[in-house]
Coordinates of C-alpha atoms and ligand atoms in Angstrom, one line a residue:
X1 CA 171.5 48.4 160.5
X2 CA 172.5 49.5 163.9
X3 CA 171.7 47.0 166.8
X4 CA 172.2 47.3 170.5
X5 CA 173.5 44.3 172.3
X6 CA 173.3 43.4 175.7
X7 CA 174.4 40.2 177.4
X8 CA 174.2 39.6 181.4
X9 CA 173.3 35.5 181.2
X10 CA 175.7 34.9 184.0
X11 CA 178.8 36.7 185.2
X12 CA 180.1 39.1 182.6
X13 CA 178.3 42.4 181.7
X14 CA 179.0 43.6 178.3
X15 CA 176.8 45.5 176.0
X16 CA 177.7 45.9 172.4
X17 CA 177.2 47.9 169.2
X18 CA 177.0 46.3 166.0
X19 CA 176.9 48.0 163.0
X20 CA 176.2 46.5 159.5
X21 CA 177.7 43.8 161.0
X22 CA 180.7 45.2 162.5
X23 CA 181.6 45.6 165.9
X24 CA 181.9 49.1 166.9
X25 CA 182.3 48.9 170.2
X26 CA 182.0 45.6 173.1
X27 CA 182.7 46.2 176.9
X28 CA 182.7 43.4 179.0
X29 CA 182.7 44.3 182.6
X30 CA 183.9 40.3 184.7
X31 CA 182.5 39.7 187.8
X32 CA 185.1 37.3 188.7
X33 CA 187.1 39.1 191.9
X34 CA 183.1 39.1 193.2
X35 CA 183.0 35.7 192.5
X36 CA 186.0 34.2 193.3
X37 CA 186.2 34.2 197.2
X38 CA 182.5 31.4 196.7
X39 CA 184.5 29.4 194.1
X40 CA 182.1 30.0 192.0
X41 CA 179.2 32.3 190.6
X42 CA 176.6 33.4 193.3
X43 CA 173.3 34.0 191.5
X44 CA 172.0 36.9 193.8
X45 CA 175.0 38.5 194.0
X46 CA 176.0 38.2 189.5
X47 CA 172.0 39.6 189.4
X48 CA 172.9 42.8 191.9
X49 CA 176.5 43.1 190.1
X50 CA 174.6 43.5 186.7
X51 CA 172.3 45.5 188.1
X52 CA 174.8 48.2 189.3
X53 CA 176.7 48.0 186.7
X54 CA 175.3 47.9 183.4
X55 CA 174.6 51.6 183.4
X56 CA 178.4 52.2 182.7
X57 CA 178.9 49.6 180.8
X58 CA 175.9 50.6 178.2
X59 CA 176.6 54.3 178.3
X60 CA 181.1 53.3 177.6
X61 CA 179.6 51.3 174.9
X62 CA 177.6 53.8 173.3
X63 CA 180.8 56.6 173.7
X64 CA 182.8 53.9 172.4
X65 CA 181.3 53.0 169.0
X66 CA 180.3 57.0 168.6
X67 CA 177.0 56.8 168.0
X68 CA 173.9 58.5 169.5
X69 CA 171.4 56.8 170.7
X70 CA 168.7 57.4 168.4
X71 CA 170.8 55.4 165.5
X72 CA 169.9 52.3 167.3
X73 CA 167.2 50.4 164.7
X74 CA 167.6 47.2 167.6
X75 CA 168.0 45.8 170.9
X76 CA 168.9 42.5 171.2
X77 CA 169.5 40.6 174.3
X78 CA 169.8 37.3 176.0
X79 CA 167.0 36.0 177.0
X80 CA 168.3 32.3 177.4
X81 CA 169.7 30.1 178.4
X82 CA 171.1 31.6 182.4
X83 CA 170.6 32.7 185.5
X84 CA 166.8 33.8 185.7
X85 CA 167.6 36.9 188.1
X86 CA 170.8 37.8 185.8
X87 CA 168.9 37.5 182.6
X88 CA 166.2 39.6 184.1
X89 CA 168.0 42.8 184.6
X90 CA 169.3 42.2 180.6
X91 CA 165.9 42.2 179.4
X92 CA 164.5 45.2 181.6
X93 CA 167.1 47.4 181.0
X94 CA 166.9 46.2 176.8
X95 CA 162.8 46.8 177.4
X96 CA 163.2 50.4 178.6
X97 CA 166.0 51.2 176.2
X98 CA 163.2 49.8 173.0
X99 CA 160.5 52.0 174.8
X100 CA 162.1 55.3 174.7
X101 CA 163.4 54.7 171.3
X102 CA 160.6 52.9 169.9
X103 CA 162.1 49.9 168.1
X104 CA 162.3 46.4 168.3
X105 CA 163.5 44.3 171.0
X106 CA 165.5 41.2 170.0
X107 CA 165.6 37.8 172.3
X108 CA 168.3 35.8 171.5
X109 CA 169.4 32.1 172.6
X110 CA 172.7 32.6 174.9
X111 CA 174.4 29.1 172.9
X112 CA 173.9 30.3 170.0
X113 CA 175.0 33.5 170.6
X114 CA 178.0 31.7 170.7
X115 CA 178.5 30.0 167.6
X116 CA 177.2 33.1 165.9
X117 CA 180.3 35.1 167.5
X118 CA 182.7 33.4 164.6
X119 CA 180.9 34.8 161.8
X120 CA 182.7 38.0 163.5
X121 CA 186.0 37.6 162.1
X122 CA 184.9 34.9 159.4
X123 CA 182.7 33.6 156.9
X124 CA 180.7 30.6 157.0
X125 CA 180.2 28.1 154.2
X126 CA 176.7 25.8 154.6
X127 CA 176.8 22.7 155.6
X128 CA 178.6 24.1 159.4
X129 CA 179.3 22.0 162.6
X130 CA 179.5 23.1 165.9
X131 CA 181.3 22.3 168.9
X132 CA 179.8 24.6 171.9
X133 CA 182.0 23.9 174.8
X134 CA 181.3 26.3 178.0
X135 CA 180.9 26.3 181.3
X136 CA 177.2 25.2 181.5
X137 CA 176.9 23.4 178.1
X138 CA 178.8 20.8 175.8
X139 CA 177.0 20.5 172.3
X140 CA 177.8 19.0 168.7
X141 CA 175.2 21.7 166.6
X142 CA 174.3 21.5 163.1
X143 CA 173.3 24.0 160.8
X144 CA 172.5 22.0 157.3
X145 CA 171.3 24.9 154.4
X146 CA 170.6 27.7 156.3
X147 CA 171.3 30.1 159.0
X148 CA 169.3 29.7 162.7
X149 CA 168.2 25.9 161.5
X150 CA 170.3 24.1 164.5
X151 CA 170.3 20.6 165.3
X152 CA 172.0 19.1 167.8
X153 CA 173.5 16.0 167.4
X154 CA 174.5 15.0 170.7
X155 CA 175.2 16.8 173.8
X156 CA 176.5 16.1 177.9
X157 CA 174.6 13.7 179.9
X158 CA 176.0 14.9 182.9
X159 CA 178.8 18.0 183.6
X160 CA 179.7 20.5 180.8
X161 CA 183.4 20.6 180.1
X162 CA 183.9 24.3 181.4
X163 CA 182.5 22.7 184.9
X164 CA 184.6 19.9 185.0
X165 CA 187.9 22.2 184.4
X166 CA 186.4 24.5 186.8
X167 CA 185.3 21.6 189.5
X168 CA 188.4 19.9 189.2
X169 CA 190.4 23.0 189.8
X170 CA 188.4 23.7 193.0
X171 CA 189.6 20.3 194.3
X172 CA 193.1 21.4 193.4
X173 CA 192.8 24.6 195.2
X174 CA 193.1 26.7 192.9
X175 CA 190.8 29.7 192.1
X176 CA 188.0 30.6 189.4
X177 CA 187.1 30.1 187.2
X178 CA 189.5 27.0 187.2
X179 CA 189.8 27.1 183.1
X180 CA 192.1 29.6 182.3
X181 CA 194.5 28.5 185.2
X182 CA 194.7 24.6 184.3
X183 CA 195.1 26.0 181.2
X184 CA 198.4 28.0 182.2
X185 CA 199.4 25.1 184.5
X186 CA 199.0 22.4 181.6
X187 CA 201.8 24.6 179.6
X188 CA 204.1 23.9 182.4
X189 CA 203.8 20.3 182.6
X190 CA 203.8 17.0 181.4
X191 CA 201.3 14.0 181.0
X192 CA 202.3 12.3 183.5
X193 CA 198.8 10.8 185.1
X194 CA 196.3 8.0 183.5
X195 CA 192.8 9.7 183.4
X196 CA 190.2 7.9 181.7
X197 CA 188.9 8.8 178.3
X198 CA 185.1 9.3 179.1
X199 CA 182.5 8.3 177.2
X200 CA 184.9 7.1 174.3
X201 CA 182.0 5.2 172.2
X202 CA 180.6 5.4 168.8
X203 CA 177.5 8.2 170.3
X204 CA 178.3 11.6 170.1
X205 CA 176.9 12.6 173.4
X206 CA 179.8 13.4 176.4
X207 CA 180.0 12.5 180.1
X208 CA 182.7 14.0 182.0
X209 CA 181.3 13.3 185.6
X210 CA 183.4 10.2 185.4
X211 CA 186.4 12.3 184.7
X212 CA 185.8 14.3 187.6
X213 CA 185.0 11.2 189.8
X214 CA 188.4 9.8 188.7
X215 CA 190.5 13.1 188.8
X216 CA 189.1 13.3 192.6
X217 CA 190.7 9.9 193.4
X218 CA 194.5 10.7 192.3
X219 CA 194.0 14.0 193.6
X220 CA 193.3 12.5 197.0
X221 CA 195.5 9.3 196.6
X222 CA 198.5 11.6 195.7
X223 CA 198.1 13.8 198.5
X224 CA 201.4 16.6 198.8
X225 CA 203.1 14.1 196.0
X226 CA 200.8 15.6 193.3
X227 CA 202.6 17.5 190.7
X228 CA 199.9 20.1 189.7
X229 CA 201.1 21.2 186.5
X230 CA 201.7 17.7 185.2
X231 CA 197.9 16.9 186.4
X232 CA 196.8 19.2 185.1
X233 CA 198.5 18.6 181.4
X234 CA 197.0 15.0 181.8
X235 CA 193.2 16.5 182.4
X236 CA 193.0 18.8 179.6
X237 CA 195.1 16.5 177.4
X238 CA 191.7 14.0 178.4
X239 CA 189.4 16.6 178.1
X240 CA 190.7 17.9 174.7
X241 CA 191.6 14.2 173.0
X242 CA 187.6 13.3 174.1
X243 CA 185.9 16.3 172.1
X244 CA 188.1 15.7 169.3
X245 CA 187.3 12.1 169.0
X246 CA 183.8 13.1 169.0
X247 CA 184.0 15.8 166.7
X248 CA 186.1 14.2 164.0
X249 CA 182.9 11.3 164.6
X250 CA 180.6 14.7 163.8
X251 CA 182.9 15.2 160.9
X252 CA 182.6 11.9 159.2
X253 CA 179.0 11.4 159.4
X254 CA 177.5 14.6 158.6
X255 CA 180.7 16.2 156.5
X256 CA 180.5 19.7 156.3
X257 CA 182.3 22.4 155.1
X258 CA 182.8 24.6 158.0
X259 CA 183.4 23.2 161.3
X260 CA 183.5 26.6 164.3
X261 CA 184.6 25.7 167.7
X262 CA 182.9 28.1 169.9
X263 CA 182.0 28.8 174.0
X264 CA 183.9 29.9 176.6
X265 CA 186.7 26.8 176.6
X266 CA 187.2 27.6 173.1
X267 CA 190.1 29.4 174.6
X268 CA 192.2 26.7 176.1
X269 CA 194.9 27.0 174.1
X270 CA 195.4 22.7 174.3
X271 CA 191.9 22.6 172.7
X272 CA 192.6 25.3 170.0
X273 CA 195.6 24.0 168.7
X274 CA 194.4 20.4 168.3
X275 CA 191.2 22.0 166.7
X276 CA 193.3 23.7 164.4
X277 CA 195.5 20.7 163.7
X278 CA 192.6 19.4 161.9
X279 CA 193.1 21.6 159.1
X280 CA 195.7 19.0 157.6
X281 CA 193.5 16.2 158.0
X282 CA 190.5 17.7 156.4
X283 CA 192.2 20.1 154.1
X284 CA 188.5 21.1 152.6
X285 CA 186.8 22.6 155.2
X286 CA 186.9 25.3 156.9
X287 CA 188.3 24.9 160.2
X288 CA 187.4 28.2 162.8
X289 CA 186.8 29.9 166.3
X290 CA 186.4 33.2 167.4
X291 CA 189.5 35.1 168.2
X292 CA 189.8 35.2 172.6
X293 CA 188.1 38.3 173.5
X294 CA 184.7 36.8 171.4
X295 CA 185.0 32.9 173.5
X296 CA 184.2 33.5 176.7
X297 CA 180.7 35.6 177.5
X298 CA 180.2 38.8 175.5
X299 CA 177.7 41.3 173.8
X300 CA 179.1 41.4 170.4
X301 CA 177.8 37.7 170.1
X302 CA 174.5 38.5 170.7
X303 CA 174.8 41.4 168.3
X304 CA 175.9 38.8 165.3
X305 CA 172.9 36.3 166.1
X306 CA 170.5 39.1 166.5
X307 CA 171.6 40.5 163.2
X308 CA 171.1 36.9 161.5
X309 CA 167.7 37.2 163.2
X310 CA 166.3 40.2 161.7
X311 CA 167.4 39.2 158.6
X312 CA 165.6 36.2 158.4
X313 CA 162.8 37.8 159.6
X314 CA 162.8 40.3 156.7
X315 CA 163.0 37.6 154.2
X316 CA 160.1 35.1 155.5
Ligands
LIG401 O1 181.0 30.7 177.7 P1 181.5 31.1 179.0 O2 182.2 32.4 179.2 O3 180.3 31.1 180.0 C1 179.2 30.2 179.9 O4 178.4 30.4 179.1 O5 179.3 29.2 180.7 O6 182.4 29.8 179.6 C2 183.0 29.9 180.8 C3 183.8 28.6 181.0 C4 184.3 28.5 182.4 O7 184.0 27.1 182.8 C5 185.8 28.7 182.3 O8 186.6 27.9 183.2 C6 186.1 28.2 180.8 O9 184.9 28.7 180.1 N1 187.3 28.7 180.3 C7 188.4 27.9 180.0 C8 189.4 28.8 179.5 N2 188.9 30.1 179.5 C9 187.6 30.0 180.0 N3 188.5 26.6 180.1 C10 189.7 26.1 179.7 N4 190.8 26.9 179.3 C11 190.6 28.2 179.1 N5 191.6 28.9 178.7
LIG402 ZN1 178.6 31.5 177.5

């Protein structure tokens, strides 16, 4: 089963192919430079971006994986959750695509897309947890028996994690996505800086406007004194020690066997090796996330849920 991918939720283009399951090819075209000058993604500008250049991107990923066309049996793409005039030019470009080839078209969900992008490198075993942590969503999922069954246990009330890196990085000047940099910054430093732990209660729903609220204050009581790398250590050590309290909470009440940490934070390195660390603590499950290039936004996602999709389908 061959399927076409295409993913344009936000600000990354990338199309995929995915082959019995196997990536054969997934180009992600950033939109970040565009981007970066606004602090953050401009909706009309991501849409016209996508627009201009998904041509390439489809026809590199089509000379990448070697295939013609006509071998396509799918297109999936994302048709939620995003930016309405970015999804848009996904689905019209994966609607002409399906009506010169005469197959299917496949909507898939955007979040789980994500959690679907670690059954690219690994297996799952059911009952599976989910931690989605990106820049517009912060969710404990639960898949009890069966695959596409997901319930969430508890999500943000306010911010999603990826904004709060990304907002509180604004406010320290530096450029985005903010993320990746604290991330490199954190490496550098120390914890140095009392942050409170947000939302540290017995629910497993997050908050991190608070966080943000306070990170504000010693950013602007500190002034010029403000160590930046040591800051910076001291947020994502916050960030990081709050979704594992609230995941190891996940863990003890619903116990499953695989627990995937997925989205587009899932590469903060802080956040993956405390995730990881786990693995001695719960020595029978199944700790994993999807290597870097499959975290942040990307086709070859989408290509994994859709082919979970169709499956399902067949068997019903
Ligand atoms: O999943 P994603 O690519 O797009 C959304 O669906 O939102 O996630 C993007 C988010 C951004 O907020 C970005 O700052 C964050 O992921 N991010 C990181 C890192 N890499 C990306 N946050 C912390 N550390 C990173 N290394
Ligand atoms: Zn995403």
């Amino acid at each position: 089963m061959t399927i076409l991918a295409i993913e344009t939720s936000c600000d990354e283009t990338s199309v995929a192919v995915i082959q019995n399951q196997k990536v054969l090819s997934n180009i992600v075209s950033s939109q970040i430079s565009l981007h970066k000058k606004y602090g953050g993604v401009v909706p009309e500008l991501a849409a016209r971006a996508h627009s201009e250049n998904i041509d390439y991107v489809l026809s590199l990923a089509i000379k990448e994986a070697k295939i013609k066309l006509e071998v396509i049996d799918y297109v999936a793409y994302t048709s939620t959750p995003g930016l309405i005039s970015c999804l848009h030019v996904g689905k019209v470009v994966a609607q002409t695509i399906v009506s010169y080839l005469k197959k299917p078209l496949v909507p898939c969900n955007h979040l789980f897309g994500h959690i679907y992008a670690s059954l690219i490198e690994n297996q799952w075993q059911f009952p599976v947890l989910g931690l989605l942590v990106s820049g517009g969503h912060t969710q404990l999922l639960y898949l009890p028996t069966e695959h596409l069954q997901f319930q969430i246990l508890g999500q943000t009330l306010d911010d999603a994690v990826g904004e709060c890196f990304d907002k509180v990085a604004r406010m320290l000047g530096l450029s985005y996505p903010g993320g990746p940099e604290i991330d490199q910054l954190a490496k550098k430093g120390q914890d140095t800086y009392s942050l409170p732990l947000p939302k540290n209660d017995q629910t497993l729903d997050f908050s991190f406007s608070g966080l943000k609220s306070a990170a504000a204050k010693v950013i602007a009581q500190e002034g010029k004194k403000l160590n930046i790398a040591n800051f910076s250590c001291s947020l994502e050590k916050t960030i990081v020690k709050i979704l594992i309290i609230k995941l190891e909470l996940a863990i003890k009440q619903y116990h499953p066997k695989t627990v995937v940490l997925a989205g587009g934070v899932s590469a903060n390195s802080g956040l993956r090796n405390n995730f990881f660390a786990l693995k001695e603590k719960y020595p029978k499950i199944n700790f994993i996330a999807p290597s870097l290039e499959y975290c942040t936004d990307n086709a070859a996602m989408i290509g994994m849920l859709a082919s979970y999709q169709i499956k399902e389908k067949k068997e019903d």
